[in-house]
């Protein structure tokens, strides 16, 4: 029988728009719980996102910059009439709120250069990253 295990990781962001490598706490969770299954990494937020990509510092800044080009902060978005963060909602919608990572024997299955990245789009804030692990039975 499968069981669902969950945990919340708190991440404090320091800039309005930034990309942060959160692989380590996710790895620690998978290693502590062990076994094999499917892990969902999800943010319960509308102005942050999760992606999987390379954690090269220049690239992480490039991703942030590209998102700001797609959805500029200083465009007359309708949502800015009530809340000055339409760019963040739009970029978060494009990126998505979650990623699925397989776990085998307590280890995340990621490619050599793949890392789990939190995308802050309206920081700085304290963000929650929810981990939902559907662990396969023996
Ligand atoms: Zn808003």
mmCIF file of N, CA and C and ligand atoms in Angstrom:
data_model
loop_
_atom_site.group_PDB
_atom_site.id
_atom_site.type_symbol
_atom_site.label_atom_id
_atom_site.label_comp_id
_atom_site.label_asym_id
_atom_site.label_seq_id
_atom_site.Cartn_x
_atom_site.Cartn_y
_atom_site.Cartn_z
ATOM 1 N N UNK A 1 0.844 -1.197 0.000
ATOM 2 C CA UNK A 1 0.000 0.000 0.000
ATOM 3 C C UNK A 1 0.878 1.246 0.000
ATOM 4 N N UNK A 2 0.407 2.251 -0.713
ATOM 5 C CA UNK A 2 1.171 3.512 -0.766
ATOM 6 C C UNK A 2 0.763 4.402 0.404
ATOM 7 N N UNK A 3 1.656 5.260 0.814
ATOM 8 C CA UNK A 3 1.295 6.251 1.832
ATOM 9 C C UNK A 3 1.766 7.624 1.389
ATOM 10 N N UNK A 4 0.993 8.624 1.828
ATOM 11 C CA UNK A 4 1.345 9.998 1.468
ATOM 12 C C UNK A 4 1.981 10.680 2.670
ATOM 13 N N UNK A 5 3.190 11.156 2.480
ATOM 14 C CA UNK A 5 3.913 11.868 3.542
ATOM 15 C C UNK A 5 4.121 13.295 3.085
ATOM 16 N N UNK A 6 3.956 14.227 3.992
ATOM 17 C CA UNK A 6 4.159 15.609 3.561
ATOM 18 C C UNK A 6 4.969 16.392 4.577
ATOM 19 N N UNK A 7 5.560 17.443 4.074
ATOM 20 C CA UNK A 7 6.367 18.326 4.917
ATOM 21 C C UNK A 7 6.412 19.697 4.260
ATOM 22 N N UNK A 8 6.552 20.718 5.090
ATOM 23 C CA UNK A 8 6.666 22.068 4.549
ATOM 24 C C UNK A 8 8.047 22.619 4.875
ATOM 25 N N UNK A 9 8.690 23.167 3.866
ATOM 26 C CA UNK A 9 10.002 23.795 4.037
ATOM 27 C C UNK A 9 9.794 25.301 3.919
ATOM 28 N N UNK A 10 10.362 26.046 4.849
ATOM 29 C CA UNK A 10 10.255 27.505 4.760
ATOM 30 C C UNK A 10 11.502 28.090 4.118
ATOM 31 N N UNK A 11 11.293 29.008 3.181
ATOM 32 C CA UNK A 11 12.416 29.642 2.501
ATOM 33 C C UNK A 11 12.230 31.150 2.595
ATOM 34 N N UNK A 12 13.230 31.820 3.084
ATOM 35 C CA UNK A 12 13.172 33.274 3.160
ATOM 36 C C UNK A 12 13.869 33.840 1.926
ATOM 37 N N UNK A 13 13.142 34.593 1.115
ATOM 38 C CA UNK A 13 13.742 35.158 -0.093
ATOM 39 C C UNK A 13 14.225 36.573 0.210
ATOM 40 N N UNK A 14 15.138 37.073 -0.614
ATOM 41 C CA UNK A 14 15.758 38.357 -0.263
ATOM 42 C C UNK A 14 15.626 39.428 -1.340
ATOM 43 N N UNK A 15 15.071 39.066 -2.485
ATOM 44 C CA UNK A 15 14.917 40.052 -3.569
ATOM 45 C C UNK A 15 13.506 39.992 -4.144
ATOM 46 N N UNK A 16 13.151 41.016 -4.929
ATOM 47 C CA UNK A 16 11.803 41.026 -5.520
ATOM 48 C C UNK A 16 11.628 39.845 -6.472
ATOM 49 N N UNK A 17 12.613 39.662 -7.353
ATOM 50 C CA UNK A 17 12.561 38.532 -8.295
ATOM 51 C C UNK A 17 13.897 37.805 -8.220
ATOM 52 N N UNK A 18 13.848 36.524 -7.908
ATOM 53 C CA UNK A 18 15.090 35.752 -7.827
ATOM 54 C C UNK A 18 14.793 34.268 -7.927
ATOM 55 N N UNK A 19 15.839 33.523 -8.260
ATOM 56 C CA UNK A 19 15.740 32.076 -8.384
ATOM 57 C C UNK A 19 16.651 31.463 -7.321
ATOM 58 N N UNK A 20 16.092 30.546 -6.528
ATOM 59 C CA UNK A 20 16.819 29.994 -5.379
ATOM 60 C C UNK A 20 16.858 28.473 -5.483
ATOM 61 N N UNK A 21 18.031 27.906 -5.293
ATOM 62 C CA UNK A 21 18.204 26.447 -5.314
ATOM 63 C C UNK A 21 17.695 25.860 -3.988
ATOM 64 N N UNK A 22 16.636 25.061 -4.056
ATOM 65 C CA UNK A 22 16.073 24.459 -2.839
ATOM 66 C C UNK A 22 16.249 22.932 -2.843
ATOM 67 N N UNK A 23 17.184 22.454 -3.658
ATOM 68 C CA UNK A 23 17.357 20.993 -3.783
ATOM 69 C C UNK A 23 17.722 20.342 -2.447
ATOM 70 N N UNK A 24 18.597 20.992 -1.679
ATOM 71 C CA UNK A 24 19.127 20.331 -0.473
ATOM 72 C C UNK A 24 18.033 19.939 0.538
ATOM 73 N N UNK A 25 17.149 20.879 0.946
ATOM 74 C CA UNK A 25 16.113 20.437 1.899
ATOM 75 C C UNK A 25 15.179 19.372 1.319
ATOM 76 N N UNK A 26 14.996 19.376 0.005
ATOM 77 C CA UNK A 26 14.143 18.343 -0.608
ATOM 78 C C UNK A 26 14.867 16.993 -0.559
ATOM 79 N N UNK A 27 16.167 17.011 -0.861
ATOM 80 C CA UNK A 27 16.982 15.790 -0.770
ATOM 81 C C UNK A 27 16.984 15.239 0.652
ATOM 82 N N UNK A 28 17.102 16.147 1.621
ATOM 83 C CA UNK A 28 17.143 15.716 3.025
ATOM 84 C C UNK A 28 15.841 15.036 3.422
ATOM 85 N N UNK A 29 14.729 15.608 2.967
ATOM 86 C CA UNK A 29 13.418 15.004 3.254
ATOM 87 C C UNK A 29 13.343 13.610 2.637
ATOM 88 N N UNK A 30 13.713 13.487 1.363
ATOM 89 C CA UNK A 30 13.628 12.196 0.666
ATOM 90 C C UNK A 30 14.522 11.161 1.336
ATOM 91 N N UNK A 31 15.702 11.598 1.767
ATOM 92 C CA UNK A 31 16.645 10.680 2.377
ATOM 93 C C UNK A 31 16.165 10.237 3.762
ATOM 94 N N UNK A 32 15.553 11.174 4.523
ATOM 95 C CA UNK A 32 15.044 10.852 5.863
ATOM 96 C C UNK A 32 13.875 9.869 5.772
ATOM 97 N N UNK A 33 12.993 10.081 4.808
ATOM 98 C CA UNK A 33 11.799 9.244 4.687
ATOM 99 C C UNK A 33 12.129 7.921 3.995
ATOM 100 N N UNK A 34 13.062 7.962 3.044
ATOM 101 C CA UNK A 34 13.522 6.744 2.370
ATOM 102 C C UNK A 34 12.498 6.165 1.418
ATOM 103 N N UNK A 35 12.813 4.963 0.929
ATOM 104 C CA UNK A 35 11.903 4.272 0.020
ATOM 105 C C UNK A 35 11.870 4.900 -1.361
ATOM 106 N N UNK A 36 10.883 4.476 -2.138
ATOM 107 C CA UNK A 36 10.761 4.937 -3.518
ATOM 108 C C UNK A 36 9.339 5.384 -3.781
ATOM 109 N N UNK A 37 9.204 6.338 -4.683
ATOM 110 C CA UNK A 37 7.871 6.837 -5.007
ATOM 111 C C UNK A 37 7.950 8.104 -5.822
ATOM 112 N N UNK A 38 6.914 8.892 -5.685
ATOM 113 C CA UNK A 38 6.790 10.120 -6.473
ATOM 114 C C UNK A 38 6.687 11.303 -5.512
ATOM 115 N N UNK A 39 7.515 12.294 -5.728
ATOM 116 C CA UNK A 39 7.533 13.464 -4.853
ATOM 117 C C UNK A 39 7.062 14.690 -5.637
ATOM 118 N N UNK A 40 6.071 15.361 -5.080
ATOM 119 C CA UNK A 40 5.594 16.614 -5.669
ATOM 120 C C UNK A 40 6.146 17.761 -4.835
ATOM 121 N N UNK A 41 6.807 18.698 -5.500
ATOM 122 C CA UNK A 41 7.335 19.896 -4.852
ATOM 123 C C UNK A 41 6.450 21.043 -5.311
ATOM 124 N N UNK A 42 5.751 21.670 -4.354
ATOM 125 C CA UNK A 42 4.709 22.625 -4.737
ATOM 126 C C UNK A 42 4.737 23.854 -3.838
ATOM 127 N N UNK A 43 4.497 25.016 -4.424
ATOM 128 C CA UNK A 43 4.356 26.222 -3.595
ATOM 129 C C UNK A 43 2.872 26.607 -3.518
ATOM 130 N N UNK A 44 2.372 26.888 -2.302
ATOM 131 C CA UNK A 44 0.968 27.296 -2.163
ATOM 132 C C UNK A 44 0.845 28.813 -2.304
ATOM 133 N N UNK A 45 1.409 29.310 -3.387
ATOM 134 C CA UNK A 45 1.470 30.766 -3.590
ATOM 135 C C UNK A 45 1.079 31.100 -5.035
ATOM 136 N N UNK A 46 0.623 32.333 -5.265
ATOM 137 C CA UNK A 46 0.254 32.754 -6.625
ATOM 138 C C UNK A 46 1.297 33.680 -7.250
ATOM 139 N N UNK A 47 2.340 33.999 -6.469
ATOM 140 C CA UNK A 47 3.385 34.876 -7.013
ATOM 141 C C UNK A 47 4.769 34.253 -6.826
ATOM 142 N N UNK A 48 4.824 32.941 -6.790
ATOM 143 C CA UNK A 48 6.081 32.195 -6.759
ATOM 144 C C UNK A 48 5.865 30.940 -7.590
ATOM 145 N N UNK A 49 6.958 30.299 -7.983
ATOM 146 C CA UNK A 49 6.852 29.121 -8.844
ATOM 147 C C UNK A 49 7.972 28.131 -8.511
ATOM 148 N N UNK A 50 7.845 26.938 -9.065
ATOM 149 C CA UNK A 50 8.889 25.918 -8.905
ATOM 150 C C UNK A 50 9.294 25.448 -10.297
ATOM 151 N N UNK A 51 10.587 25.308 -10.507
ATOM 152 C CA UNK A 51 11.045 24.723 -11.767
ATOM 153 C C UNK A 51 12.229 23.812 -11.485
ATOM 154 N N UNK A 52 12.639 23.069 -12.495
ATOM 155 C CA UNK A 52 13.832 22.222 -12.394
ATOM 156 C C UNK A 52 14.766 22.663 -13.506
ATOM 157 N N UNK A 53 15.968 23.090 -13.124
ATOM 158 C CA UNK A 53 16.938 23.487 -14.132
ATOM 159 C C UNK A 53 18.309 23.595 -13.491
ATOM 160 N N UNK A 54 19.242 24.136 -14.239
ATOM 161 C CA UNK A 54 20.618 24.213 -13.761
ATOM 162 C C UNK A 54 20.776 25.384 -12.779
ATOM 163 N N UNK A 55 21.499 25.147 -11.687
ATOM 164 C CA UNK A 55 21.678 26.195 -10.671
ATOM 165 C C UNK A 55 22.977 26.957 -10.916
ATOM 166 N N UNK A 56 23.242 27.285 -12.143
ATOM 167 C CA UNK A 56 24.417 28.107 -12.463
ATOM 168 C C UNK A 56 24.000 29.555 -12.159
ATOM 169 N N UNK A 57 24.791 30.281 -11.337
ATOM 170 C CA UNK A 57 24.351 31.600 -10.867
ATOM 171 C C UNK A 57 23.953 32.560 -11.984
ATOM 172 N N UNK A 58 24.708 32.592 -13.073
ATOM 173 C CA UNK A 58 24.360 33.478 -14.184
ATOM 174 C C UNK A 58 23.029 33.086 -14.799
ATOM 175 N N UNK A 59 22.813 31.784 -14.969
ATOM 176 C CA UNK A 59 21.557 31.314 -15.555
ATOM 177 C C UNK A 59 20.369 31.623 -14.650
ATOM 178 N N UNK A 60 20.564 31.478 -13.336
ATOM 179 C CA UNK A 60 19.465 31.771 -12.405
ATOM 180 C C UNK A 60 19.057 33.241 -12.531
ATOM 181 N N UNK A 61 20.031 34.122 -12.713
ATOM 182 C CA UNK A 61 19.694 35.544 -12.928
ATOM 183 C C UNK A 61 19.071 35.743 -14.305
ATOM 184 N N UNK A 62 19.545 34.990 -15.294
ATOM 185 C CA UNK A 62 18.961 35.097 -16.637
ATOM 186 C C UNK A 62 17.485 34.699 -16.639
ATOM 187 N N UNK A 63 17.153 33.637 -15.910
ATOM 188 C CA UNK A 63 15.753 33.199 -15.843
ATOM 189 C C UNK A 63 14.899 34.308 -15.234
ATOM 190 N N UNK A 64 15.392 34.899 -14.142
ATOM 191 C CA UNK A 64 14.656 35.995 -13.498
ATOM 192 C C UNK A 64 14.475 37.160 -14.477
ATOM 193 N N UNK A 65 15.540 37.482 -15.202
ATOM 194 C CA UNK A 65 15.477 38.612 -16.137
ATOM 195 C C UNK A 65 14.530 38.312 -17.305
ATOM 196 N N UNK A 66 14.578 37.091 -17.807
ATOM 197 C CA UNK A 66 13.694 36.719 -18.918
ATOM 198 C C UNK A 66 12.230 36.813 -18.500
ATOM 199 N N UNK A 67 11.928 36.395 -17.276
ATOM 200 C CA UNK A 67 10.537 36.474 -16.794
ATOM 201 C C UNK A 67 10.094 37.931 -16.685
ATOM 202 N N UNK A 68 11.004 38.813 -16.289
ATOM 203 C CA UNK A 68 10.668 40.242 -16.205
ATOM 204 C C UNK A 68 10.495 40.856 -17.591
ATOM 205 N N UNK A 69 11.148 40.266 -18.597
ATOM 206 C CA UNK A 69 10.934 40.754 -19.971
ATOM 207 C C UNK A 69 9.590 40.275 -20.496
ATOM 208 N N UNK A 70 9.215 39.052 -20.146
ATOM 209 C CA UNK A 70 7.913 38.520 -20.569
ATOM 210 C C UNK A 70 6.771 39.282 -19.910
ATOM 211 N N UNK A 71 6.929 39.576 -18.630
ATOM 212 C CA UNK A 71 5.879 40.262 -17.861
ATOM 213 C C UNK A 71 6.549 41.393 -17.075
ATOM 214 N N UNK A 72 6.745 42.551 -17.715
ATOM 215 C CA UNK A 72 7.464 43.647 -17.048
ATOM 216 C C UNK A 72 6.690 44.192 -15.849
ATOM 217 N N UNK A 73 7.447 44.626 -14.849
ATOM 218 C CA UNK A 73 6.828 45.186 -13.636
ATOM 219 C C UNK A 73 6.057 46.458 -13.973
ATOM 220 N N UNK A 74 6.651 47.324 -14.827
ATOM 221 C CA UNK A 74 6.068 48.651 -15.032
ATOM 222 C C UNK A 74 5.196 48.740 -16.297
ATOM 223 N N UNK A 75 4.396 47.746 -16.519
ATOM 224 C CA UNK A 75 3.411 47.753 -17.586
ATOM 225 C C UNK A 75 2.046 48.028 -16.927
ATOM 226 N N UNK A 76 1.117 48.721 -17.634
ATOM 227 C CA UNK A 76 -0.172 49.019 -16.981
ATOM 228 C C UNK A 76 -1.117 47.813 -16.897
ATOM 229 N N UNK A 77 -0.711 46.784 -16.214
ATOM 230 C CA UNK A 77 -1.551 45.601 -16.008
ATOM 231 C C UNK A 77 -2.788 45.992 -15.195
ATOM 232 N N UNK A 78 -3.917 45.397 -15.502
ATOM 233 C CA UNK A 78 -5.172 45.707 -14.791
ATOM 234 C C UNK A 78 -5.073 45.393 -13.303
ATOM 235 N N UNK A 79 -4.418 44.262 -12.985
ATOM 236 C CA UNK A 79 -4.322 43.838 -11.575
ATOM 237 C C UNK A 79 -3.568 44.860 -10.731
ATOM 238 N N UNK A 80 -2.731 45.658 -11.367
ATOM 239 C CA UNK A 80 -1.955 46.641 -10.607
ATOM 240 C C UNK A 80 -2.823 47.754 -10.024
ATOM 241 N N UNK A 81 -4.088 47.845 -10.489
ATOM 242 C CA UNK A 81 -5.001 48.827 -9.887
ATOM 243 C C UNK A 81 -5.330 48.456 -8.446
ATOM 244 N N UNK A 82 -5.278 47.155 -8.139
ATOM 245 C CA UNK A 82 -5.641 46.742 -6.780
ATOM 246 C C UNK A 82 -4.458 46.171 -5.999
ATOM 247 N N UNK A 83 -3.397 45.774 -6.712
ATOM 248 C CA UNK A 83 -2.293 45.076 -6.047
ATOM 249 C C UNK A 83 -1.116 45.183 -7.025
ATOM 250 N N UNK A 84 -0.032 45.753 -6.606
ATOM 251 C CA UNK A 84 1.025 46.092 -7.560
ATOM 252 C C UNK A 84 1.954 44.918 -7.893
ATOM 253 N N UNK A 85 1.368 43.804 -8.313
ATOM 254 C CA UNK A 85 2.232 42.650 -8.584
ATOM 255 C C UNK A 85 1.713 41.751 -9.710
ATOM 256 N N UNK A 86 1.060 42.352 -10.701
ATOM 257 C CA UNK A 86 0.544 41.547 -11.823
ATOM 258 C C UNK A 86 1.661 40.764 -12.504
ATOM 259 N N UNK A 87 2.823 41.383 -12.663
ATOM 260 C CA UNK A 87 3.952 40.696 -13.318
ATOM 261 C C UNK A 87 4.246 39.365 -12.637
ATOM 262 N N UNK A 88 4.132 39.362 -11.305
ATOM 263 C CA UNK A 88 4.461 38.161 -10.524
ATOM 264 C C UNK A 88 3.427 37.060 -10.757
ATOM 265 N N UNK A 89 2.147 37.434 -10.780
ATOM 266 C CA UNK A 89 1.096 36.431 -11.045
ATOM 267 C C UNK A 89 1.256 35.845 -12.450
ATOM 268 N N UNK A 90 1.579 36.695 -13.421
ATOM 269 C CA UNK A 90 1.698 36.239 -14.810
ATOM 270 C C UNK A 90 2.889 35.283 -14.962
ATOM 271 N N UNK A 91 4.036 35.683 -14.437
ATOM 272 C CA UNK A 91 5.221 34.814 -14.540
ATOM 273 C C UNK A 91 5.001 33.517 -13.771
ATOM 274 N N UNK A 92 4.341 33.591 -12.619
ATOM 275 C CA UNK A 92 4.066 32.374 -11.839
ATOM 276 C C UNK A 92 3.144 31.437 -12.625
ATOM 277 N N UNK A 93 2.183 32.003 -13.363
ATOM 278 C CA UNK A 93 1.287 31.172 -14.173
ATOM 279 C C UNK A 93 2.040 30.482 -15.298
ATOM 280 N N UNK A 94 2.984 31.206 -15.898
ATOM 281 C CA UNK A 94 3.764 30.624 -16.988
ATOM 282 C C UNK A 94 4.645 29.477 -16.462
ATOM 283 N N UNK A 95 5.259 29.690 -15.305
ATOM 284 C CA UNK A 95 6.203 28.708 -14.762
ATOM 285 C C UNK A 95 5.515 27.510 -14.106
ATOM 286 N N UNK A 96 4.383 27.746 -13.468
ATOM 287 C CA UNK A 96 3.694 26.663 -12.764
ATOM 288 C C UNK A 96 4.089 26.584 -11.304
ATOM 289 N N UNK A 97 3.205 26.011 -10.499
ATOM 290 C CA UNK A 97 3.418 26.016 -9.053
ATOM 291 C C UNK A 97 4.100 24.766 -8.527
ATOM 292 N N UNK A 98 4.424 23.799 -9.407
ATOM 293 C CA UNK A 98 4.952 22.538 -8.881
ATOM 294 C C UNK A 98 5.773 21.781 -9.916
ATOM 295 N N UNK A 99 6.537 20.829 -9.405
ATOM 296 C CA UNK A 99 7.265 19.884 -10.241
ATOM 297 C C UNK A 99 7.190 18.520 -9.572
ATOM 298 N N UNK A 100 7.269 17.488 -10.382
ATOM 299 C CA UNK A 100 7.264 16.114 -9.884
ATOM 300 C C UNK A 100 8.664 15.546 -10.017
ATOM 301 N N UNK A 101 9.164 14.955 -8.948
ATOM 302 C CA UNK A 101 10.499 14.349 -8.965
ATOM 303 C C UNK A 101 10.373 12.908 -8.457
ATOM 304 N N UNK A 102 10.813 11.932 -9.239
ATOM 305 C CA UNK A 102 10.800 10.561 -8.741
ATOM 306 C C UNK A 102 11.835 10.384 -7.617
ATOM 307 N N UNK A 103 11.542 9.479 -6.705
ATOM 308 C CA UNK A 103 12.486 9.133 -5.634
ATOM 309 C C UNK A 103 12.736 7.629 -5.718
ATOM 310 N N UNK A 104 14.009 7.242 -5.739
ATOM 311 C CA UNK A 104 14.364 5.820 -5.737
ATOM 312 C C UNK A 104 15.333 5.581 -4.587
ATOM 313 N N UNK A 105 14.942 4.710 -3.682
ATOM 314 C CA UNK A 105 15.761 4.385 -2.504
ATOM 315 C C UNK A 105 16.218 5.635 -1.752
ATOM 316 N N UNK A 106 15.286 6.531 -1.529
ATOM 317 C CA UNK A 106 15.578 7.724 -0.732
ATOM 318 C C UNK A 106 16.363 8.804 -1.449
ATOM 319 N N UNK A 107 16.582 8.605 -2.735
ATOM 320 C CA UNK A 107 17.345 9.613 -3.499
ATOM 321 C C UNK A 107 16.496 10.193 -4.619
ATOM 322 N N UNK A 108 16.617 11.519 -4.797
ATOM 323 C CA UNK A 108 15.907 12.176 -5.887
ATOM 324 C C UNK A 108 16.490 11.733 -7.215
ATOM 325 N N UNK A 109 15.624 11.496 -8.188
ATOM 326 C CA UNK A 109 16.106 11.158 -9.524
ATOM 327 C C UNK A 109 16.130 12.438 -10.351
ATOM 328 N N UNK A 110 17.334 12.994 -10.472
ATOM 329 C CA UNK A 110 17.545 14.232 -11.226
ATOM 330 C C UNK A 110 18.713 14.025 -12.166
ATOM 331 N N UNK A 111 18.711 14.709 -13.289
ATOM 332 C CA UNK A 111 19.844 14.664 -14.200
ATOM 333 C C UNK A 111 21.048 15.354 -13.561
ATOM 334 N N UNK A 112 22.214 15.115 -14.156
ATOM 335 C CA UNK A 112 23.457 15.632 -13.589
ATOM 336 C C UNK A 112 23.379 17.111 -13.231
ATOM 337 N N UNK A 113 22.778 17.909 -14.101
ATOM 338 C CA UNK A 113 22.765 19.357 -13.882
ATOM 339 C C UNK A 113 21.436 19.860 -13.364
ATOM 340 N N UNK A 114 20.517 18.945 -13.122
ATOM 341 C CA UNK A 114 19.189 19.393 -12.678
ATOM 342 C C UNK A 114 19.147 19.662 -11.179
ATOM 343 N N UNK A 115 18.580 20.814 -10.837
ATOM 344 C CA UNK A 115 18.335 21.191 -9.444
ATOM 345 C C UNK A 115 16.890 21.669 -9.345
ATOM 346 N N UNK A 116 16.360 21.632 -8.144
ATOM 347 C CA UNK A 116 14.998 22.130 -7.917
ATOM 348 C C UNK A 116 15.110 23.598 -7.529
ATOM 349 N N UNK A 117 14.414 24.441 -8.279
ATOM 350 C CA UNK A 117 14.560 25.883 -8.103
ATOM 351 C C UNK A 117 13.231 26.521 -7.691
ATOM 352 N N UNK A 118 13.298 27.346 -6.658
ATOM 353 C CA UNK A 118 12.152 28.173 -6.257
ATOM 354 C C UNK A 118 12.293 29.500 -6.996
ATOM 355 N N UNK A 119 11.219 29.938 -7.619
ATOM 356 C CA UNK A 119 11.235 31.203 -8.346
ATOM 357 C C UNK A 119 10.404 32.217 -7.557
ATOM 358 N N UNK A 120 11.087 33.148 -6.943
ATOM 359 C CA UNK A 120 10.419 34.239 -6.224
ATOM 360 C C UNK A 120 10.101 35.332 -7.226
ATOM 361 N N UNK A 121 8.849 35.792 -7.238
ATOM 362 C CA UNK A 121 8.459 36.802 -8.221
ATOM 363 C C UNK A 121 7.916 38.077 -7.583
ATOM 364 N N UNK A 122 7.708 38.028 -6.274
ATOM 365 C CA UNK A 122 7.208 39.219 -5.574
ATOM 366 C C UNK A 122 7.738 39.259 -4.145
ATOM 367 N N UNK A 123 9.058 39.156 -4.043
ATOM 368 C CA UNK A 123 9.689 39.133 -2.724
ATOM 369 C C UNK A 123 10.124 40.526 -2.296
ATOM 370 N N UNK A 124 10.920 40.603 -1.260
ATOM 371 C CA UNK A 124 11.273 39.464 -0.404
ATOM 372 C C UNK A 124 10.121 39.041 0.502
ATOM 373 N N UNK A 125 10.021 37.744 0.681
ATOM 374 C CA UNK A 125 8.971 37.176 1.525
ATOM 375 C C UNK A 125 9.471 35.894 2.165
ATOM 376 N N UNK A 126 8.656 35.410 3.100
ATOM 377 C CA UNK A 126 8.866 34.072 3.633
ATOM 378 C C UNK A 126 7.964 33.144 2.825
ATOM 379 N N UNK A 127 8.549 32.193 2.122
ATOM 380 C CA UNK A 127 7.772 31.293 1.263
ATOM 381 C C UNK A 127 7.704 29.910 1.864
ATOM 382 N N UNK A 128 6.600 29.224 1.581
ATOM 383 C CA UNK A 128 6.465 27.829 1.982
ATOM 384 C C UNK A 128 6.589 26.951 0.746
ATOM 385 N N UNK A 129 7.362 25.904 0.866
ATOM 386 C CA UNK A 129 7.455 24.903 -0.198
ATOM 387 C C UNK A 129 6.905 23.608 0.386
ATOM 388 N N UNK A 130 5.826 23.112 -0.190
ATOM 389 C CA UNK A 130 5.189 21.895 0.323
ATOM 390 C C UNK A 130 5.718 20.688 -0.434
ATOM 391 N N UNK A 131 6.077 19.665 0.321
ATOM 392 C CA UNK A 131 6.560 18.415 -0.271
ATOM 393 C C UNK A 131 5.510 17.340 -0.017
ATOM 394 N N UNK A 132 5.053 16.695 -1.075
ATOM 395 C CA UNK A 132 4.087 15.600 -0.963
ATOM 396 C C UNK A 132 4.715 14.369 -1.594
ATOM 397 N N UNK A 133 4.973 13.379 -0.752
ATOM 398 C CA UNK A 133 5.697 12.193 -1.209
ATOM 399 C C UNK A 133 4.755 10.994 -1.173
ATOM 400 N N UNK A 134 4.443 10.473 -2.351
ATOM 401 C CA UNK A 134 3.627 9.266 -2.434
ATOM 402 C C UNK A 134 4.598 8.094 -2.465
ATOM 403 N N UNK A 135 4.762 7.498 -1.287
ATOM 404 C CA UNK A 135 5.768 6.448 -1.133
ATOM 405 C C UNK A 135 5.136 5.085 -1.405
ATOM 406 N N UNK A 136 5.780 4.329 -2.272
ATOM 407 C CA UNK A 136 5.266 3.005 -2.642
ATOM 408 C C UNK A 136 5.462 2.021 -1.482
ATOM 409 N N UNK A 137 4.544 1.105 -1.352
ATOM 410 C CA UNK A 137 4.662 0.094 -0.301
ATOM 411 C C UNK A 137 5.695 -0.967 -0.657
ATOM 412 N N UNK A 138 6.053 -1.808 0.313
ATOM 413 C CA UNK A 138 7.080 -2.835 0.082
ATOM 414 C C UNK A 138 6.513 -4.007 -0.735
HETATM 415 ZN ZN1 LIG B 1 -1.692 40.389 -6.655
#
